[in-house]
Amino acid sequence: MRLGIVAGEASGDILAAGLLRELRERHPDMHAEGVAGPDMIAAGCRDLWPLEKLSVMGLIEVLAHLPELLRLRRDVVAHFSSAQPDVFIGVDSPDFNLGLEARLKRNGVKTVQYVSPSVWAWRQGRAAKIGRGTDLVLCLFPFEPEIYAKYGVNAVFVGHPLADLIPETVDAAAARASLDLPDGKLLALLPGSRMSEVSRLADVFLDTVGWLRERDAEVRFVIPAATPRIRAFLEGRLAARALDGSVSIVDGRSRDVMAAADAVLLASGTAALEAMLLKRPMVVSYRLSAMTYFLVRLLRLLKLPYVSLPNVLAKERIVPECLQGDARADVLGPEVLKLLQDAGARAAQVRVFGEIHATLRCNASARAADAVLELAGG
């Protein structure tokens, strides 16, 4: 079996590696090659191009690298159009992979998109276009295939690999000990993993720290810093508020930080899914830039009443969402304090989190491998 595969960032590298290991169990002689990161290489994939070529975030950064990205896509199309693998798989990175898959499909290659773009939140009509460029979409969430079915697109729910990776019960005491964090009430603050997010939410979250300290002196705080630059920024903001002795900063290890906490205040995104799987009660916040928020409202781009994945998956508001104008201490503080002081409020969230975890825990990599092999004809 010959496989082409492209992942564009670290999370895609992990997903792709799990899929490759399952495929190799079924076909030990499988040959896989493409744009690969370290986990994919360890799983036996030949890296024709390094994953770093695609790891570009932010509009300005993408524009600066656009000629190189377009050249890379042309090279990938040319290579796999000539090599004609049994299947080509694009892992996440839809801005790069969907156009690539469409070109390869026109050239006679069977194509798979592993991880659906968020068609459930933004412009569902994109599902038809995605279907024209792919033979199969592997979906991480159970509500996604029915959206594709409306447009006659072959889509399969496989589950979420993160739900397989995170155990149903997480040892908070062990996580806290591994980080050398104090006993007592602990709130984890996750204002984002990108500097643009952190710069918009850090002050709001630290204002909330001040609000909480005035009302419950027992609460302790911890922030995971995704990069040295973000750590330096946070240290400066803490010092400006004379909070540098009250808030611990941990380099990376965001999952351990969330696991150690009694509750989490976080930026909407993948972290909310991770906190849910860790069974940590949470309050979600987010601030878009003023122009982006204006366009979202003007064009009515958001199609759902919720933005955080726990609420989207539950189909109800189980997690408070404090967005844009509501992203301020006097709104966030009471919501967080309720979780820290009310065991019933915490239990209500955790119960639903457990139910959702069970629906997503499906041995996703194995199910994805089965679907790929069925497309490839066994």
XYZ file of C-alpha atoms in Angstrom:
378
model
C 0.000 0.000 0.000
C 1.312 3.463 -0.978
C 0.114 6.483 0.944
C 0.588 10.228 0.490
C 0.029 12.362 3.558
C 0.395 16.025 4.558
C 0.174 17.513 8.057
C 0.705 21.208 8.650
C 1.209 21.684 12.382
C 2.111 19.823 15.566
C -1.455 18.702 16.352
C -1.802 17.304 12.831
C 1.516 15.488 13.213
C 0.139 13.683 16.284
C -3.143 12.780 14.549
C -1.359 11.554 11.441
C 1.101 9.449 13.444
C -1.730 7.619 15.204
C -3.391 6.883 11.876
C -0.124 5.715 10.314
C 0.548 3.292 13.171
C -2.901 1.742 12.772
C -2.508 1.445 9.000
C 0.916 -0.164 9.379
C -0.533 -2.775 11.746
C -2.889 -3.803 8.976
C -0.354 -3.360 6.135
C 3.210 -3.840 7.460
C 4.613 -3.162 3.984
C 2.888 0.247 3.699
C 4.976 3.044 2.192
C 3.990 6.520 3.383
C 5.533 9.845 2.387
C 4.713 13.525 2.356
C 4.912 16.615 4.583
C 5.778 15.068 7.932
C 6.692 16.031 11.480
C 8.701 14.074 14.060
C 5.814 11.872 15.234
C 4.937 10.890 11.666
C 8.574 10.129 10.901
C 8.755 7.951 14.017
C 5.650 6.126 12.716
C 7.517 5.307 9.497
C 6.608 8.197 7.190
C 9.232 9.497 4.772
C 9.494 13.279 5.021
C 9.737 14.650 1.502
C 9.135 18.110 2.962
C 9.423 19.160 6.641
C 6.267 20.033 8.552
C 7.769 23.428 9.450
C 7.160 24.505 5.851
C 3.442 24.725 6.676
C 3.585 25.870 10.308
C 2.740 29.498 9.585
C 0.161 31.269 11.765
C -1.487 34.665 11.372
C -2.662 36.623 8.336
C 0.469 38.749 7.925
C 2.777 35.765 8.377
C 0.828 33.728 5.806
C 0.962 36.588 3.286
C 4.715 36.898 3.781
C 5.163 33.176 3.075
C 2.453 32.894 0.394
C 4.777 32.449 -2.629
C 6.644 29.685 -0.811
C 3.395 27.990 0.269
C 1.977 28.087 -3.259
C 5.226 26.687 -4.630
C 5.132 23.882 -2.069
C 1.550 23.003 -2.998
C 2.500 22.860 -6.676
C 5.404 20.553 -5.830
C 3.205 18.270 -3.722
C 0.541 18.099 -6.454
C 3.160 17.298 -9.097
C 4.794 14.594 -6.990
C 1.647 12.716 -5.999
C -0.009 13.140 -9.404
C 2.995 11.321 -10.806
C 3.436 8.796 -7.968
C -0.310 7.965 -7.868
C -0.577 6.667 -4.274
C -3.482 4.411 -3.339
C -4.786 7.205 -1.111
C -3.758 10.753 -0.285
C -4.640 12.102 3.193
C -4.615 15.748 4.190
C -4.555 16.098 7.976
C -6.263 19.255 9.259
C -4.684 22.482 7.772
C -7.708 22.991 5.474
C -6.420 26.216 3.897
C -3.559 24.233 2.387
C -4.953 20.712 2.097
C -8.409 21.242 0.584
C -7.050 22.897 -2.566
C -4.331 20.260 -2.760
C -6.853 17.423 -2.458
C -9.090 18.916 -5.151
C -6.191 19.020 -7.634
C -5.096 15.479 -6.814
C -8.635 14.153 -7.124
C -8.892 15.674 -10.599
C -5.662 13.844 -11.410
C -7.095 10.464 -10.429
C -5.918 10.157 -6.821
C -8.350 9.117 -4.067
C -8.319 11.824 -1.402
C -9.191 12.036 2.302
C -9.535 15.067 4.567
C -8.834 14.047 8.174
C -10.487 16.633 10.470
C -13.388 18.569 9.061
C -13.152 22.346 8.915
C -15.699 23.984 11.226
C -18.554 23.926 8.694
C -20.961 23.570 11.632
C -20.016 27.066 12.823
C -19.069 28.974 9.667
C -20.766 28.777 6.251
C -22.172 25.246 6.079
C -22.360 25.541 2.298
C -18.601 24.966 2.190
C -19.360 21.273 2.786
C -20.389 20.865 -0.872
C -17.115 22.343 -2.108
C -15.127 20.159 0.282
C -16.968 17.115 -1.065
C -16.088 17.985 -4.654
C -12.406 17.906 -3.739
C -12.355 14.863 -1.470
C -13.589 11.278 -1.598
C -13.890 10.987 2.185
C -14.002 13.320 5.206
C -13.002 11.860 8.582
C -14.918 13.759 11.281
C -13.940 14.124 14.941
C -17.411 15.136 16.151
C -20.652 13.137 15.839
C -22.805 15.966 14.469
C -20.557 16.655 11.459
C -21.477 13.794 9.061
C -25.152 14.822 8.954
C -24.104 18.278 7.713
C -22.095 16.708 4.902
C -24.943 14.301 4.117
C -27.116 17.274 3.126
C -24.663 17.886 0.275
C -24.104 14.238 -0.663
C -20.584 14.139 0.759
C -19.044 10.913 2.077
C -18.194 11.725 5.709
C -17.577 9.365 8.638
C -17.444 10.049 12.381
C -14.345 8.373 13.841
C -14.155 10.006 17.294
C -11.525 12.302 18.740
C -7.995 10.932 19.359
C -7.626 13.266 22.333
C -10.606 11.551 23.960
C -8.772 8.229 23.590
C -5.562 9.682 24.988
C -7.009 11.345 28.105
C -8.300 8.844 30.689
C -11.860 9.098 31.924
C -10.586 9.968 35.421
C -7.589 12.282 35.893
C -5.567 12.438 39.127
C -5.566 16.115 40.112
C -3.362 15.549 43.155
C -0.682 13.849 41.058
C -0.779 16.653 38.478
C -0.476 19.258 41.220
C 2.451 17.430 42.828
C 4.255 17.135 39.482
C 4.054 20.926 39.122
C 4.940 21.626 42.768
C 1.761 23.675 43.214
C 0.190 24.447 46.608
C -2.791 22.688 48.170
C -6.124 24.469 48.413
C -8.359 26.126 45.819
C -6.522 26.496 42.531
C -7.666 28.352 39.404
C -5.888 27.786 36.090
C -5.787 30.765 33.709
C -5.312 30.072 29.994
C -5.559 33.328 28.036
C -4.408 31.611 24.835
C -1.456 29.962 23.136
C -0.809 32.746 20.623
C 0.507 36.190 21.421
C -2.461 37.858 19.696
C -4.906 36.042 21.988
C -2.848 36.593 25.140
C -2.456 40.303 24.468
C -6.250 40.700 24.268
C -7.163 38.553 27.281
C -4.255 38.668 29.760
C -5.273 41.971 31.353
C -8.890 40.847 31.586
C -7.891 37.600 33.287
C -5.514 39.363 35.681
C -8.228 41.892 36.537
C -10.343 38.852 37.389
C -7.565 37.564 39.655
C -7.720 40.849 41.564
C -11.521 40.633 41.761
C -11.341 37.082 43.134
C -8.608 37.828 45.676
C -10.791 40.513 47.249
C -13.576 37.957 47.783
C -11.720 34.711 48.517
C -8.184 35.031 49.816
C -7.699 31.240 49.731
C -7.706 30.975 45.931
C -4.344 30.407 44.228
C -3.642 30.969 40.542
C -1.466 29.361 37.868
C -0.873 30.191 34.189
C 0.858 27.964 31.599
C 2.962 30.058 29.194
C 3.085 28.520 25.716
C 6.311 30.309 24.682
C 9.173 32.266 26.310
C 7.809 35.427 24.678
C 4.398 34.896 26.246
C 6.009 34.181 29.628
C 7.955 37.445 29.504
C 4.788 39.338 28.572
C 2.834 37.764 31.439
C 5.594 38.461 33.933
C 5.501 42.120 32.936
C 1.730 42.333 33.345
C 1.867 40.595 36.736
C 4.600 42.929 37.977
C 2.612 45.972 36.868
C -0.269 44.802 39.073
C 1.935 43.655 41.970
C 0.553 40.126 41.413
C 3.892 38.465 40.637
C 3.898 36.756 44.045
C 0.305 35.528 43.760
C 0.250 33.835 40.344
C 2.521 30.949 39.371
C 3.717 30.675 35.761
C 4.536 27.261 34.290
C 6.442 26.812 31.036
C 4.108 24.889 28.739
C 2.405 21.817 30.244
C -1.044 23.326 29.824
C -2.725 19.924 30.154
C -1.019 19.244 33.487
C -1.921 22.741 34.696
C -5.593 22.206 33.859
C -5.566 18.737 35.407
C -4.167 20.196 38.651
C -6.791 22.931 38.947
C -10.193 23.008 40.637
C -11.531 25.222 37.847
C -10.271 26.835 34.649
C -10.733 30.273 33.083
C -9.711 29.990 29.455
C -9.835 31.387 25.958
C -12.308 29.632 23.685
C -10.613 27.071 21.453
C -9.056 23.626 21.640
C -8.181 24.222 25.307
C -11.901 24.116 26.148
C -12.182 20.644 24.599
C -9.114 19.519 26.536
C -10.429 20.921 29.834
C -13.729 19.157 29.195
C -11.992 15.807 28.654
C -9.994 16.413 31.843
C -13.361 16.984 33.626
C -12.361 20.431 34.823
C -15.180 22.955 35.387
C -14.587 26.046 33.287
C -15.574 29.532 32.265
C -14.869 30.433 28.631
C -13.979 33.890 27.378
C -12.787 35.450 24.139
C -12.193 38.785 22.475
C -11.910 39.239 18.723
C -10.308 42.357 17.318
C -12.853 45.160 16.909
C -12.788 44.915 13.094
C -13.157 41.113 13.031
C -16.033 41.239 15.497
C -17.743 43.944 13.405
C -17.467 41.795 10.264
C -18.711 38.652 12.041
C -21.817 40.518 13.198
C -22.326 42.395 9.910
C -22.055 39.280 7.730
C -23.761 36.987 10.259
C -20.948 34.491 9.865
C -21.474 32.616 13.133
C -24.207 29.993 12.715
C -24.452 28.628 16.264
C -25.676 30.109 19.561
C -22.456 28.939 21.281
C -18.754 29.246 20.526
C -17.145 26.777 22.959
C -16.955 23.109 22.001
C -18.403 21.810 25.295
C -21.597 23.787 24.661
C -21.676 22.904 20.962
C -21.320 19.199 21.775
C -23.857 19.346 24.612
C -26.263 21.421 22.491
C -26.938 23.577 25.543
C -25.198 26.186 27.661
C -23.420 24.151 30.311
C -20.317 26.366 30.309
C -20.529 30.159 30.830
C -19.348 32.089 27.766
C -18.220 35.654 28.480
C -17.341 37.172 25.120
C -16.348 40.577 23.747
C -17.991 43.216 25.986
C -18.693 40.617 28.668
C -15.002 39.692 28.856
C -14.364 41.739 31.979
C -13.663 41.046 35.628
C -17.080 41.940 37.035
C -18.689 39.358 34.706
C -16.011 36.666 34.739
C -15.358 36.900 38.480
C -18.810 35.822 39.719
C -18.937 32.930 37.222
C -15.525 31.640 38.331
C -16.257 32.170 42.031
C -19.422 30.107 41.704
C -17.413 27.163 40.366
C -14.811 27.493 43.104
C -17.345 27.691 45.938
C -20.336 25.666 44.696
C -19.737 21.891 44.499
C -23.105 21.429 42.793
C -22.184 23.826 39.972
C -18.914 21.957 39.437
C -20.641 18.571 39.473
C -23.248 19.687 36.913
C -20.541 20.502 34.374
C -18.461 17.413 35.146
C -21.424 15.072 34.674
C -22.065 16.357 31.151
C -18.331 16.345 30.376
C -18.222 12.642 31.215
C -21.138 11.895 28.897
C -19.526 13.773 26.014
C -16.158 12.106 26.627
C -17.825 8.701 26.255
C -19.288 9.659 22.851
C -15.908 10.876 21.545
C -13.856 7.967 22.936
C -14.103 5.607 19.959
C -10.535 4.420 19.218
C -10.401 7.141 16.588
C -7.129 6.192 14.894
C -8.312 2.613 14.323
C -11.673 3.745 12.963
C -9.964 6.272 10.695
C -7.636 3.541 9.405
C -10.591 1.255 8.651
C -12.336 4.025 6.690
C -9.173 4.818 4.702
C -8.660 1.155 3.821
C -12.274 0.792 2.741
C -11.823 3.763 0.394
C -8.603 2.258 -0.918
C -10.372 -1.012 -1.642
C -8.951 -2.946 1.282
